[in-house]
Amino acid sequence: MSGRPRDAVIVGAGPAGSTLALLLARAGLDVLLVDRAIFPRPKPCGDCLSAEAARLLQRLGLLPAVEALRPARLVGWRVYGPRGTCFSAAFRDLGDPDPLVHHALAVPRRELDAALLAEAAAAGASVLTGWTATDLLRDGAWTRGVRLRTPAGTEAAALARITVGAAGHRSRLARRHGAGRRPARIRKVSLTSHIPRPSGGDWYGEMHVGDGLCAGLAPVTAAGDCWNLTLVADADRFGHDARAARPFFLEALHRLPRLAELAPEPGELLASGPFDTPVRQVAFHGAVLLGDAAGYFDPFTGQGMYHALAAAAALAGVLEPALRDRSAALPGPRELQPYATAHAALTRGHRRVQRLIHQVLNRPALAELAIAGLARRPAAAAALLGVTGDLLRPATLLSPRLAVSLLFPNPAMRPG
Ligand SMILES: Cc1cc2nc3c(=O)[nH]c(=O)nc-3n(C[C@H](O)[C@H](O)[C@H](O)COP(=O)(O)OP(=O)(O)OC[C@H]3O[C@@H](n4cnc5c(N)ncnc54)[C@H](O)[C@@H]3O)c2cc1C
């Protein structure tokens, strides 16, 4: 397995790793993509791509593969507050002339990730599934590849000119780089299930906000016969007993007014968390972090897959020329700086919006007020949909005037 170094070894075949492998393999580079799972594999997720993702998938030549999975097309989102107050917004109302972004695609991750991995393999990437990366191969400050555990439990090594850590938000390799910035400050867990179509369900995705918890509900097939139901709750309320997951899930749903009415019967539950794993840096000597491994905050706005795809495209643009010249120096922090800059530009504003939303959701009375405000201000609701759908810049939402007008709809009551 060791032998001559590959151009790139990519650890993790989620949307980030598979997309990067595909783009580098298409450019004629020698790429090895490794994942500890055997595909198709389950993945806890809300299964919804943000609206802008369709345009990006088309640019990357991946839209036909995703369309072949017969995804659901969500026309917009409806958000319910702790006392049942609700606002909704539709993608079409954002006025983008491109019909591709008039809906968001939703498809089970089990199928999506397997399809993206198949595309990477078809483009020429070598793929090892059931193989686990256990450590980095180091030479002083430089990473030279990864140590692997084979499906038979033996050890192997993969040498590479660049090692890409795309192993998700709890990436061990990111920790081995010392990339972690601090322990998680928000401690949340998620439970995901797929359920039959609930009565009254239409083509809107739904978010339900409660005290210390929220839940997302959306169809994930074109036929509308399979829905994703994901609950995210404060970890402290959940405890650590896996056997308690189902009673906790059912009890939590009963605390969310509309979901209590639907009384869904969840199937297998997939757990994940805690989240909030910021990183200090994404570029190292001979190694780079991508996707959730490059920092993750909170699943509420459901933008992780779009960011994973967009960051993979940005990284491919930097790595292709750097790796094509085999006599050139190995990529280090200087060569990878354009990716680090693009990554920060992609995520920084969205993190601020996610933190702001987290602050509001954490206070049920404030959440109710904000949701009531958005119900009265369709333009503001559309702006929120546009930003979380990756169609509008985060700055659209970060104006203090907008926040004040939402919380104090009556101008006479506004502070200052
Ligand atoms: C509850 C929840 C709901 C979410 N909902 C949405 C949503 O609706 N929309 C959205 O866009 N995003 C959502 N997200 C975020 C989204 O799931 C992630 O942002 C996305 O999966 C990131 O892709 P990735 O390729 O970076 O990592 P992942 O998809 O996590 O893939 C990482 C891969 O690495 C592999 N791996 C891990 N360790 C090793 C190892 N040591 N060796 C080899 N392989 C390894 C894993 O098997 C996995 O296949 C949600 C997340 C959660 C937790």
mmCIF file with all atom_site columns, C-alpha atoms in Angstrom, residues 58-188:
data_model
loop_
_atom_site.group_PDB
_atom_site.id
_atom_site.type_symbol
_atom_site.label_atom_id
_atom_site.label_alt_id
_atom_site.label_comp_id
_atom_site.label_asym_id
_atom_site.label_entity_id
_atom_site.label_seq_id
_atom_site.pdbx_PDB_ins_code
_atom_site.Cartn_x
_atom_site.Cartn_y
_atom_site.Cartn_z
_atom_site.occupancy
_atom_site.B_iso_or_equiv
_atom_site.pdbx_formal_charge
_atom_site.auth_seq_id
_atom_site.auth_comp_id
_atom_site.auth_asym_id
_atom_site.auth_atom_id
_atom_site.pdbx_PDB_model_num
ATOM 1   C CA . GLN A 1 58  ? -24.995 21.721 -11.771 1.00 0.00 ? 58  GLN A CA 1
ATOM 2   C CA . ARG A 1 59  ? -21.715 23.644 -12.071 1.00 0.00 ? 59  ARG A CA 1
ATOM 3   C CA . LEU A 1 60  ? -19.823 20.603 -10.753 1.00 0.00 ? 60  LEU A CA 1
ATOM 4   C CA . GLY A 1 61  ? -21.622 18.281 -13.193 1.00 0.00 ? 61  GLY A CA 1
ATOM 5   C CA . LEU A 1 62  ? -23.244 16.407 -10.292 1.00 0.00 ? 62  LEU A CA 1
ATOM 6   C CA . LEU A 1 63  ? -26.875 17.495 -10.633 1.00 0.00 ? 63  LEU A CA 1
ATOM 7   C CA . PRO A 1 64  ? -27.903 14.601 -12.955 1.00 0.00 ? 64  PRO A CA 1
ATOM 8   C CA . ALA A 1 65  ? -26.594 12.057 -10.389 1.00 0.00 ? 65  ALA A CA 1
ATOM 9   C CA . VAL A 1 66  ? -28.597 13.753 -7.617  1.00 0.00 ? 66  VAL A CA 1
ATOM 10  C CA . GLU A 1 67  ? -31.732 14.142 -9.775  1.00 0.00 ? 67  GLU A CA 1
ATOM 11  C CA . ALA A 1 68  ? -31.510 10.399 -10.562 1.00 0.00 ? 68  ALA A CA 1
ATOM 12  C CA . LEU A 1 69  ? -32.152 9.748  -6.841  1.00 0.00 ? 69  LEU A CA 1
ATOM 13  C CA . ARG A 1 70  ? -35.599 11.385 -7.266  1.00 0.00 ? 70  ARG A CA 1
ATOM 14  C CA . PRO A 1 71  ? -35.205 13.934 -4.475  1.00 0.00 ? 71  PRO A CA 1
ATOM 15  C CA . ALA A 1 72  ? -38.079 15.897 -2.940  1.00 0.00 ? 72  ALA A CA 1
ATOM 16  C CA . ARG A 1 73  ? -38.353 19.531 -4.065  1.00 0.00 ? 73  ARG A CA 1
ATOM 17  C CA . LEU A 1 74  ? -39.091 21.825 -1.123  1.00 0.00 ? 74  LEU A CA 1
ATOM 18  C CA . VAL A 1 75  ? -40.833 25.050 -2.100  1.00 0.00 ? 75  VAL A CA 1
ATOM 19  C CA . GLY A 1 76  ? -39.857 26.829 1.115   1.00 0.00 ? 76  GLY A CA 1
ATOM 20  C CA . TRP A 1 77  ? -39.747 26.564 4.907   1.00 0.00 ? 77  TRP A CA 1
ATOM 21  C CA . ARG A 1 78  ? -42.315 27.098 7.634   1.00 0.00 ? 78  ARG A CA 1
ATOM 22  C CA . VAL A 1 79  ? -41.088 27.847 11.157  1.00 0.00 ? 79  VAL A CA 1
ATOM 23  C CA . TYR A 1 80  ? -43.266 27.240 14.248  1.00 0.00 ? 80  TYR A CA 1
ATOM 24  C CA . GLY A 1 81  ? -42.568 28.901 17.594  1.00 0.00 ? 81  GLY A CA 1
ATOM 25  C CA . PRO A 1 82  ? -42.890 27.396 21.084  1.00 0.00 ? 82  PRO A CA 1
ATOM 26  C CA . ARG A 1 83  ? -46.546 28.490 21.291  1.00 0.00 ? 83  ARG A CA 1
ATOM 27  C CA . GLY A 1 84  ? -47.435 27.585 17.716  1.00 0.00 ? 84  GLY A CA 1
ATOM 28  C CA . THR A 1 85  ? -46.874 31.021 16.107  1.00 0.00 ? 85  THR A CA 1
ATOM 29  C CA . CYS A 1 86  ? -45.694 30.440 12.544  1.00 0.00 ? 86  CYS A CA 1
ATOM 30  C CA . PHE A 1 87  ? -44.086 32.182 9.594   1.00 0.00 ? 87  PHE A CA 1
ATOM 31  C CA . SER A 1 88  ? -43.309 30.788 6.173   1.00 0.00 ? 88  SER A CA 1
ATOM 32  C CA . ALA A 1 89  ? -41.287 31.841 3.165   1.00 0.00 ? 89  ALA A CA 1
ATOM 33  C CA . ALA A 1 90  ? -40.983 30.405 -0.352  1.00 0.00 ? 90  ALA A CA 1
ATOM 34  C CA . PHE A 1 91  ? -37.831 30.313 -2.473  1.00 0.00 ? 91  PHE A CA 1
ATOM 35  C CA . ARG A 1 92  ? -39.730 31.575 -5.526  1.00 0.00 ? 92  ARG A CA 1
ATOM 36  C CA . ASP A 1 93  ? -40.535 34.813 -3.668  1.00 0.00 ? 93  ASP A CA 1
ATOM 37  C CA . LEU A 1 94  ? -36.833 35.708 -3.525  1.00 0.00 ? 94  LEU A CA 1
ATOM 38  C CA . GLY A 1 95  ? -37.138 36.749 -7.161  1.00 0.00 ? 95  GLY A CA 1
ATOM 39  C CA . ASP A 1 96  ? -34.093 34.888 -8.525  1.00 0.00 ? 96  ASP A CA 1
ATOM 40  C CA . PRO A 1 97  ? -34.807 34.372 -12.247 1.00 0.00 ? 97  PRO A CA 1
ATOM 41  C CA . ASP A 1 98  ? -33.060 30.944 -12.232 1.00 0.00 ? 98  ASP A CA 1
ATOM 42  C CA . PRO A 1 99  ? -35.767 28.244 -11.731 1.00 0.00 ? 99  PRO A CA 1
ATOM 43  C CA . LEU A 1 100 ? -33.069 25.886 -10.342 1.00 0.00 ? 100 LEU A CA 1
ATOM 44  C CA . VAL A 1 101 ? -33.153 27.783 -7.034  1.00 0.00 ? 101 VAL A CA 1
ATOM 45  C CA . HIS A 1 102 ? -36.946 28.018 -6.731  1.00 0.00 ? 102 HIS A CA 1
ATOM 46  C CA . HIS A 1 103 ? -36.839 24.928 -4.531  1.00 0.00 ? 103 HIS A CA 1
ATOM 47  C CA . ALA A 1 104 ? -34.396 23.039 -2.321  1.00 0.00 ? 104 ALA A CA 1
ATOM 48  C CA . LEU A 1 105 ? -33.602 19.371 -2.944  1.00 0.00 ? 105 LEU A CA 1
ATOM 49  C CA . ALA A 1 106 ? -33.964 16.819 -0.150  1.00 0.00 ? 106 ALA A CA 1
ATOM 50  C CA . VAL A 1 107 ? -32.762 13.213 -0.371  1.00 0.00 ? 107 VAL A CA 1
ATOM 51  C CA . PRO A 1 108 ? -31.694 10.627 2.240   1.00 0.00 ? 108 PRO A CA 1
ATOM 52  C CA . ARG A 1 109 ? -27.960 10.862 2.944   1.00 0.00 ? 109 ARG A CA 1
ATOM 53  C CA . ARG A 1 110 ? -27.620 7.104  2.641   1.00 0.00 ? 110 ARG A CA 1
ATOM 54  C CA . GLU A 1 111 ? -28.378 7.483  -1.077  1.00 0.00 ? 111 GLU A CA 1
ATOM 55  C CA . LEU A 1 112 ? -26.826 10.887 -1.723  1.00 0.00 ? 112 LEU A CA 1
ATOM 56  C CA . ASP A 1 113 ? -23.419 10.022 -0.262  1.00 0.00 ? 113 ASP A CA 1
ATOM 57  C CA . ALA A 1 114 ? -23.294 6.658  -2.072  1.00 0.00 ? 114 ALA A CA 1
ATOM 58  C CA . ALA A 1 115 ? -24.093 8.428  -5.371  1.00 0.00 ? 115 ALA A CA 1
ATOM 59  C CA . LEU A 1 116 ? -21.371 11.075 -4.877  1.00 0.00 ? 116 LEU A CA 1
ATOM 60  C CA . LEU A 1 117 ? -18.855 8.361  -3.965  1.00 0.00 ? 117 LEU A CA 1
ATOM 61  C CA . ALA A 1 118 ? -19.785 6.409  -7.137  1.00 0.00 ? 118 ALA A CA 1
ATOM 62  C CA . GLU A 1 119 ? -19.217 9.596  -9.183  1.00 0.00 ? 119 GLU A CA 1
ATOM 63  C CA . ALA A 1 120 ? -15.745 10.006 -7.636  1.00 0.00 ? 120 ALA A CA 1
ATOM 64  C CA . ALA A 1 121 ? -14.861 6.377  -8.441  1.00 0.00 ? 121 ALA A CA 1
ATOM 65  C CA . ALA A 1 122 ? -16.201 6.743  -12.014 1.00 0.00 ? 122 ALA A CA 1
ATOM 66  C CA . ALA A 1 123 ? -13.978 9.822  -12.463 1.00 0.00 ? 123 ALA A CA 1
ATOM 67  C CA . GLY A 1 124 ? -10.936 7.679  -11.621 1.00 0.00 ? 124 GLY A CA 1
ATOM 68  C CA . ALA A 1 125 ? -10.390 8.101  -7.864  1.00 0.00 ? 125 ALA A CA 1
ATOM 69  C CA . SER A 1 126 ? -9.216  4.924  -6.085  1.00 0.00 ? 126 SER A CA 1
ATOM 70  C CA . VAL A 1 127 ? -11.656 4.135  -3.288  1.00 0.00 ? 127 VAL A CA 1
ATOM 71  C CA . LEU A 1 128 ? -11.170 2.087  -0.116  1.00 0.00 ? 128 LEU A CA 1
ATOM 72  C CA . THR A 1 129 ? -14.293 1.650  2.013   1.00 0.00 ? 129 THR A CA 1
ATOM 73  C CA . GLY A 1 130 ? -14.233 -0.189 5.333   1.00 0.00 ? 130 GLY A CA 1
ATOM 74  C CA . TRP A 1 131 ? -10.711 1.213  5.885   1.00 0.00 ? 131 TRP A CA 1
ATOM 75  C CA . THR A 1 132 ? -10.133 3.485  8.893   1.00 0.00 ? 132 THR A CA 1
ATOM 76  C CA . ALA A 1 133 ? -7.484  6.218  9.093   1.00 0.00 ? 133 ALA A CA 1
ATOM 77  C CA . THR A 1 134 ? -5.937  5.801  12.535  1.00 0.00 ? 134 THR A CA 1
ATOM 78  C CA . ASP A 1 135 ? -3.126  8.352  12.528  1.00 0.00 ? 135 ASP A CA 1
ATOM 79  C CA . LEU A 1 136 ? -1.058  10.736 10.469  1.00 0.00 ? 136 LEU A CA 1
ATOM 80  C CA . LEU A 1 137 ? 2.303   9.773  8.992   1.00 0.00 ? 137 LEU A CA 1
ATOM 81  C CA . ARG A 1 138 ? 4.598   12.613 10.067  1.00 0.00 ? 138 ARG A CA 1
ATOM 82  C CA . ASP A 1 139 ? 8.071   13.695 9.064   1.00 0.00 ? 139 ASP A CA 1
ATOM 83  C CA . GLY A 1 140 ? 8.910   16.574 11.385  1.00 0.00 ? 140 GLY A CA 1
ATOM 84  C CA . ALA A 1 141 ? 6.354   19.333 10.741  1.00 0.00 ? 141 ALA A CA 1
ATOM 85  C CA . TRP A 1 142 ? 5.190   17.680 7.497   1.00 0.00 ? 142 TRP A CA 1
ATOM 86  C CA . THR A 1 143 ? 2.332   15.228 7.083   1.00 0.00 ? 143 THR A CA 1
ATOM 87  C CA . ARG A 1 144 ? 3.220   12.550 4.521   1.00 0.00 ? 144 ARG A CA 1
ATOM 88  C CA . GLY A 1 145 ? 0.034   10.491 4.491   1.00 0.00 ? 145 GLY A CA 1
ATOM 89  C CA . VAL A 1 146 ? -2.027  8.371  6.864   1.00 0.00 ? 146 VAL A CA 1
ATOM 90  C CA . ARG A 1 147 ? -1.827  5.153  8.783   1.00 0.00 ? 147 ARG A CA 1
ATOM 91  C CA . LEU A 1 148 ? -4.777  2.873  8.044   1.00 0.00 ? 148 LEU A CA 1
ATOM 92  C CA . ARG A 1 149 ? -6.559  -0.078 9.624   1.00 0.00 ? 149 ARG A CA 1
ATOM 93  C CA . THR A 1 150 ? -7.710  -2.502 6.920   1.00 0.00 ? 150 THR A CA 1
ATOM 94  C CA . PRO A 1 151 ? -11.078 -4.311 7.073   1.00 0.00 ? 151 PRO A CA 1
ATOM 95  C CA . ALA A 1 152 ? -9.121  -7.394 8.243   1.00 0.00 ? 152 ALA A CA 1
ATOM 96  C CA . GLY A 1 153 ? -7.750  -5.388 11.195  1.00 0.00 ? 153 GLY A CA 1
ATOM 97  C CA . THR A 1 154 ? -4.176  -5.218 9.912   1.00 0.00 ? 154 THR A CA 1
ATOM 98  C CA . GLU A 1 155 ? -2.152  -2.019 9.554   1.00 0.00 ? 155 GLU A CA 1
ATOM 99  C CA . ALA A 1 156 ? -1.324  -0.256 6.299   1.00 0.00 ? 156 ALA A CA 1
ATOM 100 C CA . ALA A 1 157 ? -0.046  3.152  5.257   1.00 0.00 ? 157 ALA A CA 1
ATOM 101 C CA . ALA A 1 158 ? -0.933  5.505  2.401   1.00 0.00 ? 158 ALA A CA 1
ATOM 102 C CA . LEU A 1 159 ? 1.712   8.063  1.413   1.00 0.00 ? 159 LEU A CA 1
ATOM 103 C CA . ALA A 1 160 ? 0.576   11.245 -0.322  1.00 0.00 ? 160 ALA A CA 1
ATOM 104 C CA . ARG A 1 161 ? 1.792   14.691 -1.339  1.00 0.00 ? 161 ARG A CA 1
ATOM 105 C CA . ILE A 1 162 ? -1.278  16.168 0.334   1.00 0.00 ? 162 ILE A CA 1
ATOM 106 C CA . THR A 1 163 ? -3.419  14.596 3.057   1.00 0.00 ? 163 THR A CA 1
ATOM 107 C CA . VAL A 1 164 ? -6.995  15.876 3.252   1.00 0.00 ? 164 VAL A CA 1
ATOM 108 C CA . GLY A 1 165 ? -8.949  15.468 6.493   1.00 0.00 ? 165 GLY A CA 1
ATOM 109 C CA . ALA A 1 166 ? -12.640 15.303 5.498   1.00 0.00 ? 166 ALA A CA 1
ATOM 110 C CA . ALA A 1 167 ? -13.739 12.923 8.245   1.00 0.00 ? 167 ALA A CA 1
ATOM 111 C CA . GLY A 1 168 ? -16.622 14.986 9.654   1.00 0.00 ? 168 GLY A CA 1
ATOM 112 C CA . HIS A 1 169 ? -17.138 17.189 12.706  1.00 0.00 ? 169 HIS A CA 1
ATOM 113 C CA . ARG A 1 170 ? -15.558 14.788 15.183  1.00 0.00 ? 170 ARG A CA 1
ATOM 114 C CA . SER A 1 171 ? -12.471 14.210 13.050  1.00 0.00 ? 171 SER A CA 1
ATOM 115 C CA . ARG A 1 172 ? -9.700  12.472 14.943  1.00 0.00 ? 172 ARG A CA 1
ATOM 116 C CA . LEU A 1 173 ? -7.177  13.605 12.342  1.00 0.00 ? 173 LEU A CA 1
ATOM 117 C CA . ALA A 1 174 ? -8.151  17.243 12.867  1.00 0.00 ? 174 ALA A CA 1
ATOM 118 C CA . ARG A 1 175 ? -7.422  16.731 16.564  1.00 0.00 ? 175 ARG A CA 1
ATOM 119 C CA . ARG A 1 176 ? -4.072  15.068 15.721  1.00 0.00 ? 176 ARG A CA 1
ATOM 120 C CA . HIS A 1 177 ? -3.153  18.279 13.884  1.00 0.00 ? 177 HIS A CA 1
ATOM 121 C CA . GLY A 1 178 ? -3.910  20.159 17.087  1.00 0.00 ? 178 GLY A CA 1
ATOM 122 C CA . ALA A 1 179 ? -6.498  22.066 15.036  1.00 0.00 ? 179 ALA A CA 1
ATOM 123 C CA . GLY A 1 180 ? -9.216  22.142 17.734  1.00 0.00 ? 180 GLY A CA 1
ATOM 124 C CA . ARG A 1 181 ? -9.690  25.662 19.088  1.00 0.00 ? 181 ARG A CA 1
ATOM 125 C CA . ARG A 1 182 ? -11.624 24.937 22.283  1.00 0.00 ? 182 ARG A CA 1
ATOM 126 C CA . PRO A 1 183 ? -14.070 22.422 23.743  1.00 0.00 ? 183 PRO A CA 1
ATOM 127 C CA . ALA A 1 184 ? -17.690 22.680 22.577  1.00 0.00 ? 184 ALA A CA 1
ATOM 128 C CA . ARG A 1 185 ? -19.586 25.501 24.322  1.00 0.00 ? 185 ARG A CA 1
ATOM 129 C CA . ILE A 1 186 ? -23.030 24.471 23.185  1.00 0.00 ? 186 ILE A CA 1
ATOM 130 C CA . ARG A 1 187 ? -23.791 20.886 24.051  1.00 0.00 ? 187 ARG A CA 1
ATOM 131 C CA . LYS A 1 188 ? -26.542 19.526 21.837  1.00 0.00 ? 188 LYS A CA 1
#
